PDB file of C-alpha atoms in Angstrom:
ATOM      1  CA  MET J 211      16.479  14.772  20.056  1.00  0.00           C
ATOM      2  CA  SER J 212      14.378  14.028  16.988  1.00  0.00           C
ATOM      3  CA  GLU J 213      17.057  11.704  15.612  1.00  0.00           C
ATOM      4  CA  ILE J 214      17.029   9.688  18.814  1.00  0.00           C
ATOM      5  CA  LYS J 215      13.247   9.481  18.635  1.00  0.00           C
ATOM      6  CA  HIS J 216      13.404   8.077  15.105  1.00  0.00           C
ATOM      7  CA  ASN J 217      16.081   5.542  15.945  1.00  0.00           C
ATOM      8  CA  THR J 218      14.479   4.124  19.043  1.00  0.00           C
ATOM      9  CA  ALA J 219      14.510   0.345  19.281  1.00  0.00           C
ATOM     10  CA  HIS J 220      11.428  -1.236  17.826  1.00  0.00           C
ATOM     11  CA  SER J 221       9.731  -4.470  18.728  1.00  0.00           C
ATOM     12  CA  ASP J 222      11.675  -7.671  19.292  1.00  0.00           C
ATOM     13  CA  GLN J 223      12.787  -8.979  15.894  1.00  0.00           C
ATOM     14  CA  SER J 224      12.691 -12.540  17.249  1.00  0.00           C
ATOM     15  CA  GLU J 225       8.953 -12.289  17.865  1.00  0.00           C
ATOM     16  CA  ARG J 226       7.207 -14.889  15.677  1.00  0.00           C
ATOM     17  CA  PHE J 227       3.944 -14.597  13.801  1.00  0.00           C
ATOM     18  CA  GLN J 228       1.688 -16.771  11.682  1.00  0.00           C
ATOM     19  CA  LEU J 229       0.148 -14.989   8.690  1.00  0.00           C
ATOM     20  CA  HIS J 230      -3.238 -16.479   7.810  1.00  0.00           C
ATOM     21  CA  LYS J 231      -4.214 -14.183   4.910  1.00  0.00           C
ATOM     22  CA  THR J 232      -2.421 -11.984   2.411  1.00  0.00           C
ATOM     23  CA  VAL J 233      -2.235  -8.448   3.758  1.00  0.00           C
ATOM     24  CA  VAL J 234      -3.001  -5.861   1.085  1.00  0.00           C
ATOM     25  CA  LEU J 235      -1.623  -2.385   1.761  1.00  0.00           C
ATOM     26  CA  VAL J 236      -3.848   0.337   0.317  1.00  0.00           C
ATOM     27  CA  GLY J 237      -3.744   4.105   0.304  1.00  0.00           C
ATOM     28  CA  MET J 238      -2.717   7.151  -1.645  1.00  0.00           C
ATOM     29  CA  MET J 239       0.441   7.455  -3.701  1.00  0.00           C
ATOM     30  CA  GLY J 240       3.198   8.420  -1.298  1.00  0.00           C
ATOM     31  CA  ALA J 241       1.638   6.730   1.747  1.00  0.00           C
ATOM     32  CA  GLY J 242       4.572   4.292   1.987  1.00  0.00           C
ATOM     33  CA  LYS J 243       2.914   1.102   0.761  1.00  0.00           C
ATOM     34  CA  THR J 244       6.017  -0.234  -0.991  1.00  0.00           C
ATOM     35  CA  ALA J 245       8.603   0.754   1.631  1.00  0.00           C
ATOM     36  CA  VAL J 246       6.488  -0.376   4.575  1.00  0.00           C
ATOM     37  CA  GLY J 247       5.353  -3.483   2.675  1.00  0.00           C
ATOM     38  CA  ARG J 248       8.924  -4.636   2.001  1.00  0.00           C
ATOM     39  CA  ALA J 249       9.931  -4.128   5.631  1.00  0.00           C
ATOM     40  CA  LEU J 250       6.762  -5.793   6.937  1.00  0.00           C
ATOM     41  CA  ALA J 251       7.262  -8.825   4.694  1.00  0.00           C
ATOM     42  CA  ALA J 252      10.881  -9.113   5.862  1.00  0.00           C
ATOM     43  CA  ARG J 253       9.820  -8.869   9.525  1.00  0.00           C
ATOM     44  CA  LEU J 254       7.166 -11.565   9.088  1.00  0.00           C
ATOM     45  CA  GLY J 255       9.347 -13.753   6.860  1.00  0.00           C
ATOM     46  CA  VAL J 256       6.781 -13.820   4.037  1.00  0.00           C
ATOM     47  CA  PRO J 257       6.972 -12.787   0.359  1.00  0.00           C
ATOM     48  CA  PHE J 258       6.582  -9.149  -0.640  1.00  0.00           C
ATOM     49  CA  LEU J 259       4.400  -8.636  -3.701  1.00  0.00           C
ATOM     50  CA  ASP J 260       3.857  -5.405  -5.614  1.00  0.00           C
ATOM     51  CA  SER J 261       0.981  -5.261  -8.089  1.00  0.00           C
ATOM     52  CA  ASP J 262       2.478  -2.314 -10.019  1.00  0.00           C
ATOM     53  CA  ALA J 263       5.846  -4.097 -10.368  1.00  0.00           C
ATOM     54  CA  GLU J 264       4.072  -7.254 -11.559  1.00  0.00           C
ATOM     55  CA  ILE J 265       2.132  -5.261 -14.178  1.00  0.00           C
ATOM     56  CA  GLU J 266       5.303  -3.534 -15.396  1.00  0.00           C
ATOM     57  CA  SER J 267       7.124  -6.850 -15.623  1.00  0.00           C
ATOM     58  CA  ALA J 268       4.311  -8.531 -17.567  1.00  0.00           C
ATOM     59  CA  ALA J 269       3.926  -5.588 -19.975  1.00  0.00           C
ATOM     60  CA  ASN J 270       7.657  -4.843 -20.205  1.00  0.00           C
ATOM     61  CA  MET J 271       6.630  -1.193 -19.797  1.00  0.00           C
ATOM     62  CA  THR J 272       6.432   1.318 -16.961  1.00  0.00           C
ATOM     63  CA  ILE J 273       3.075   2.322 -15.482  1.00  0.00           C
ATOM     64  CA  PRO J 274       3.321   5.807 -17.080  1.00  0.00           C
ATOM     65  CA  GLU J 275       4.026   4.173 -20.465  1.00  0.00           C
ATOM     66  CA  ILE J 276       1.007   1.867 -20.070  1.00  0.00           C
ATOM     67  CA  PHE J 277      -1.192   4.864 -19.153  1.00  0.00           C
ATOM     68  CA  ALA J 278       0.100   6.817 -22.173  1.00  0.00           C
ATOM     69  CA  ARG J 279      -0.289   3.965 -24.660  1.00  0.00           C
ATOM     70  CA  ASP J 280      -3.390   2.123 -23.424  1.00  0.00           C
ATOM     71  CA  GLY J 281      -5.141   4.471 -20.995  1.00  0.00           C
ATOM     72  CA  GLU J 282      -6.211   4.163 -17.376  1.00  0.00           C
ATOM     73  CA  LYS J 283      -9.178   1.866 -18.083  1.00  0.00           C
ATOM     74  CA  PHE J 284      -6.902  -0.769 -19.675  1.00  0.00           C
ATOM     75  CA  PHE J 285      -4.422  -0.417 -16.814  1.00  0.00           C
ATOM     76  CA  ARG J 286      -7.152  -0.885 -14.168  1.00  0.00           C
ATOM     77  CA  SER J 287      -8.365  -4.055 -15.901  1.00  0.00           C
ATOM     78  CA  LYS J 288      -4.848  -5.535 -15.871  1.00  0.00           C
ATOM     79  CA  GLU J 289      -4.375  -4.375 -12.285  1.00  0.00           C
ATOM     80  CA  SER J 290      -7.472  -6.331 -11.166  1.00  0.00           C
ATOM     81  CA  GLN J 291      -6.234  -9.472 -12.939  1.00  0.00           C
ATOM     82  CA  VAL J 292      -2.808  -9.196 -11.303  1.00  0.00           C
ATOM     83  CA  ILE J 293      -4.233  -8.563  -7.821  1.00  0.00           C
ATOM     84  CA  GLY J 294      -6.466 -11.631  -8.186  1.00  0.00           C
ATOM     85  CA  ARG J 295      -3.534 -13.783  -9.242  1.00  0.00           C
ATOM     86  CA  LEU J 296      -1.336 -12.522  -6.389  1.00  0.00           C
ATOM     87  CA  LEU J 297      -4.089 -13.134  -3.828  1.00  0.00           C
ATOM     88  CA  ASP J 298      -4.304 -16.737  -5.041  1.00  0.00           C
ATOM     89  CA  GLU J 299      -0.568 -17.347  -4.674  1.00  0.00           C
ATOM     90  CA  GLU J 300       1.169 -17.922  -1.352  1.00  0.00           C
ATOM     91  CA  LYS J 301       0.302 -15.625   1.528  1.00  0.00           C
ATOM     92  CA  GLY J 302       2.376 -12.476   1.783  1.00  0.00           C
ATOM     93  CA  ILE J 303       2.303  -8.691   1.883  1.00  0.00           C
ATOM     94  CA  LEU J 304       0.839  -7.090  -1.248  1.00  0.00           C
ATOM     95  CA  SER J 305       1.398  -3.438  -2.089  1.00  0.00           C
ATOM     96  CA  THR J 306      -1.123  -2.027  -4.550  1.00  0.00           C
ATOM     97  CA  GLY J 307      -1.291   1.137  -6.613  1.00  0.00           C
ATOM     98  CA  GLY J 308      -3.189   4.060  -5.115  1.00  0.00           C
ATOM     99  CA  GLY J 309      -6.222   3.538  -7.346  1.00  0.00           C
ATOM    100  CA  ALA J 310      -6.551  -0.230  -6.967  1.00  0.00           C
ATOM    101  CA  PHE J 311      -8.826  -0.128  -3.907  1.00  0.00           C
ATOM    102  CA  LEU J 312     -11.265   2.243  -5.618  1.00  0.00           C
ATOM    103  CA  SER J 313     -12.734  -0.605  -7.650  1.00  0.00           C
ATOM    104  CA  GLU J 314     -15.607  -2.270  -5.834  1.00  0.00           C
ATOM    105  CA  GLY J 315     -14.617  -5.573  -7.463  1.00  0.00           C
ATOM    106  CA  ASN J 316     -11.072  -5.245  -6.125  1.00  0.00           C
ATOM    107  CA  ARG J 317     -12.317  -4.365  -2.629  1.00  0.00           C
ATOM    108  CA  ARG J 318     -14.590  -7.409  -2.622  1.00  0.00           C
ATOM    109  CA  MET J 319     -11.807  -9.683  -3.927  1.00  0.00           C
ATOM    110  CA  ILE J 320      -9.357  -8.375  -1.311  1.00  0.00           C
ATOM    111  CA  SER J 321     -11.928  -8.771   1.479  1.00  0.00           C
ATOM    112  CA  ASP J 322     -12.829 -12.320   0.375  1.00  0.00           C
ATOM    113  CA  ARG J 323      -9.262 -13.585  -0.112  1.00  0.00           C
ATOM    114  CA  GLY J 324      -7.082 -11.323   2.035  1.00  0.00           C
ATOM    115  CA  ALA J 325      -7.244  -8.340   4.377  1.00  0.00           C
ATOM    116  CA  SER J 326      -6.712  -4.650   3.644  1.00  0.00           C
ATOM    117  CA  VAL J 327      -4.693  -2.174   5.694  1.00  0.00           C
ATOM    118  CA  TRP J 328      -5.004   1.513   4.856  1.00  0.00           C
ATOM    119  CA  LEU J 329      -1.792   3.474   5.366  1.00  0.00           C
ATOM    120  CA  ARG J 330      -3.524   6.745   6.204  1.00  0.00           C
ATOM    121  CA  ALA J 331      -1.491   9.909   5.622  1.00  0.00           C
ATOM    122  CA  ASP J 332      -2.427  13.577   5.534  1.00  0.00           C
ATOM    123  CA  LEU J 333      -2.381  15.429   2.228  1.00  0.00           C
ATOM    124  CA  SER J 334       0.665  17.479   3.278  1.00  0.00           C
ATOM    125  CA  VAL J 335       2.666  14.291   3.975  1.00  0.00           C
ATOM    126  CA  LEU J 336       1.691  12.808   0.616  1.00  0.00           C
ATOM    127  CA  TRP J 337       2.541  15.988  -1.276  1.00  0.00           C
ATOM    128  CA  ASN J 338       5.981  16.202   0.356  1.00  0.00           C
ATOM    129  CA  ARG J 339       6.678  12.647  -0.767  1.00  0.00           C
ATOM    130  CA  VAL J 340       5.461  12.877  -4.385  1.00  0.00           C
ATOM    131  CA  LYS J 341       6.005  16.481  -5.498  1.00  0.00           C
ATOM    132  CA  HIS J 342       9.492  15.894  -6.917  1.00  0.00           C
ATOM    133  CA  LYS J 343       8.742  12.569  -8.635  1.00  0.00           C
ATOM    134  CA  ASP J 344       7.907  12.185 -12.304  1.00  0.00           C
ATOM    135  CA  THR J 345       6.638   8.612 -11.965  1.00  0.00           C
ATOM    136  CA  ARG J 346       3.030   9.445 -11.096  1.00  0.00           C
ATOM    137  CA  PRO J 347       0.968   9.570 -14.319  1.00  0.00           C
ATOM    138  CA  LEU J 348      -2.110  10.963 -12.572  1.00  0.00           C
ATOM    139  CA  LEU J 349      -0.074  13.981 -11.409  1.00  0.00           C
ATOM    140  CA  ARG J 350       1.104  14.966 -14.878  1.00  0.00           C
ATOM    141  CA  THR J 351      -1.223  17.963 -14.904  1.00  0.00           C
ATOM    142  CA  ALA J 352      -0.888  21.752 -14.957  1.00  0.00           C
ATOM    143  CA  ASP J 353      -1.468  21.851 -11.166  1.00  0.00           C
ATOM    144  CA  PRO J 354      -0.288  18.581  -9.611  1.00  0.00           C
ATOM    145  CA  TYR J 355      -1.066  19.705  -6.046  1.00  0.00           C
ATOM    146  CA  ALA J 356      -4.679  20.484  -6.949  1.00  0.00           C
ATOM    147  CA  THR J 357      -4.891  17.132  -8.725  1.00  0.00           C
ATOM    148  CA  LEU J 358      -3.500  15.293  -5.689  1.00  0.00           C
ATOM    149  CA  SER J 359      -5.872  17.202  -3.414  1.00  0.00           C
ATOM    150  CA  GLY J 360      -8.854  16.222  -5.581  1.00  0.00           C
ATOM    151  CA  LEU J 361      -7.767  12.578  -5.641  1.00  0.00           C
ATOM    152  CA  TYR J 362      -7.305  12.667  -1.871  1.00  0.00           C
ATOM    153  CA  GLU J 363     -10.791  14.067  -1.229  1.00  0.00           C
ATOM    154  CA  ALA J 364     -12.382  11.506  -3.550  1.00  0.00           C
ATOM    155  CA  ARG J 365     -10.417   8.502  -2.315  1.00  0.00           C
ATOM    156  CA  VAL J 366     -10.297   8.918   1.479  1.00  0.00           C
ATOM    157  CA  PRO J 367     -13.910   7.738   2.009  1.00  0.00           C
ATOM    158  CA  VAL J 368     -13.179   4.611  -0.063  1.00  0.00           C
ATOM    159  CA  TYR J 369      -9.933   3.855   1.781  1.00  0.00           C
ATOM    160  CA  GLY J 370     -11.987   4.176   4.961  1.00  0.00           C
ATOM    161  CA  GLN J 371     -13.615   0.861   3.998  1.00  0.00           C
ATOM    162  CA  ALA J 372     -10.316  -0.988   4.605  1.00  0.00           C
ATOM    163  CA  ASP J 373     -10.292  -3.699   7.253  1.00  0.00           C
ATOM    164  CA  LEU J 374      -7.622  -1.945   9.348  1.00  0.00           C
ATOM    165  CA  VAL J 375      -5.811   1.406   9.504  1.00  0.00           C
ATOM    166  CA  ALA J 376      -2.235   2.407  10.338  1.00  0.00           C
ATOM    167  CA  GLU J 377      -1.275   6.082  10.530  1.00  0.00           C
ATOM    168  CA  SER J 378       1.562   7.185   8.224  1.00  0.00           C
ATOM    169  CA  ASP J 379       2.589  10.590   9.539  1.00  0.00           C
ATOM    170  CA  GLY J 380       5.783  11.261   7.611  1.00  0.00           C
ATOM    171  CA  GLU J 381       7.828  11.434  10.814  1.00  0.00           C
ATOM    172  CA  THR J 382       7.892   7.762  11.727  1.00  0.00           C
ATOM    173  CA  ALA J 383      10.766   5.503  10.691  1.00  0.00           C
ATOM    174  CA  ILE J 384       9.849   2.570   8.451  1.00  0.00           C
ATOM    175  CA  GLU J 385      10.546  -0.036  11.152  1.00  0.00           C
ATOM    176  CA  ASP J 386       8.253   1.847  13.519  1.00  0.00           C
ATOM    177  CA  MET J 387       5.597   1.957  10.790  1.00  0.00           C
ATOM    178  CA  VAL J 388       5.951  -1.825  10.576  1.00  0.00           C
ATOM    179  CA  ASP J 389       5.292  -1.963  14.329  1.00  0.00           C
ATOM    180  CA  ARG J 390       2.112   0.090  13.793  1.00  0.00           C
ATOM    181  CA  VAL J 391       0.872  -2.203  11.041  1.00  0.00           C
ATOM    182  CA  ILE J 392       1.625  -5.328  13.104  1.00  0.00           C
ATOM    183  CA  ALA J 393      -0.169  -3.795  16.100  1.00  0.00           C
ATOM    184  CA  ALA J 394      -3.238  -3.319  13.905  1.00  0.00           C
ATOM    185  CA  LEU J 395      -2.975  -6.794  12.349  1.00  0.00           C
ATOM    186  CA  VAL J 396      -2.733  -8.712  15.628  1.00  0.00           C
ATOM    187  CA  THR J 397      -6.103  -7.269  16.673  1.00  0.00           C
ATOM    188  CA  ARG J 398      -7.403  -9.694  14.030  1.00  0.00           C
ATOM    189  CA  PRO J 399      -6.027 -13.190  14.814  1.00  0.00           C
ATOM    190  CA  ASP J 400      -7.750 -14.447  11.662  1.00  0.00           C
ATOM    191  CA  ILE J 401      -5.162 -12.339   9.762  1.00  0.00           C
ATOM    192  CA  LEU J 402      -2.013 -12.382  11.918  1.00  0.00           C
ATOM    193  CA  GLU J 403      -1.382 -14.397  15.045  1.00  0.00           C
ATOM    194  CA  ARG J 404       1.467 -14.181  17.536  1.00  0.00           C
ATOM    195  CA  MET J 405       3.174 -17.535  17.996  1.00  0.00           C
TER     196      MET J 405
END
């Protein structure tokens, strides 16, 4: 039964939209920003941009390597520069790192030049998605769950300042998550408009 539920037909793929602003997906590590972002960009026929991938490409290093060599402060400075550049390029879907939205300057820049969508997920969903991955420098601690829990408690109020919210419950297929994000976006015709 559950498999049928997850494979139910989603919205009409031929439905057409006009994107007026870059949509910036924000939220905790493991919320699905990259996976949902790629699928959303494909559905809307717009570019998918990933600030972490852009930083890694420019530095020719992974995010954990940048953290280890240069520290989080250096990384956050580069992250802000990259987000600004991506917001100025053609409109698309931009996935950001979990900490990007914490900067007031980044939030203001995103609000002025794009629109933010928080992929809101419970702590248990996030933990299930990240606990076996070694690519999260902030979780390289003696007690990664406690670290994630602390980050979650500190960050949720900031993510709550996003323009829109889509629930990421860990049970919903990616295409259905795309439907949720589109449903939120079309409530703001200044961001996304049905054609």
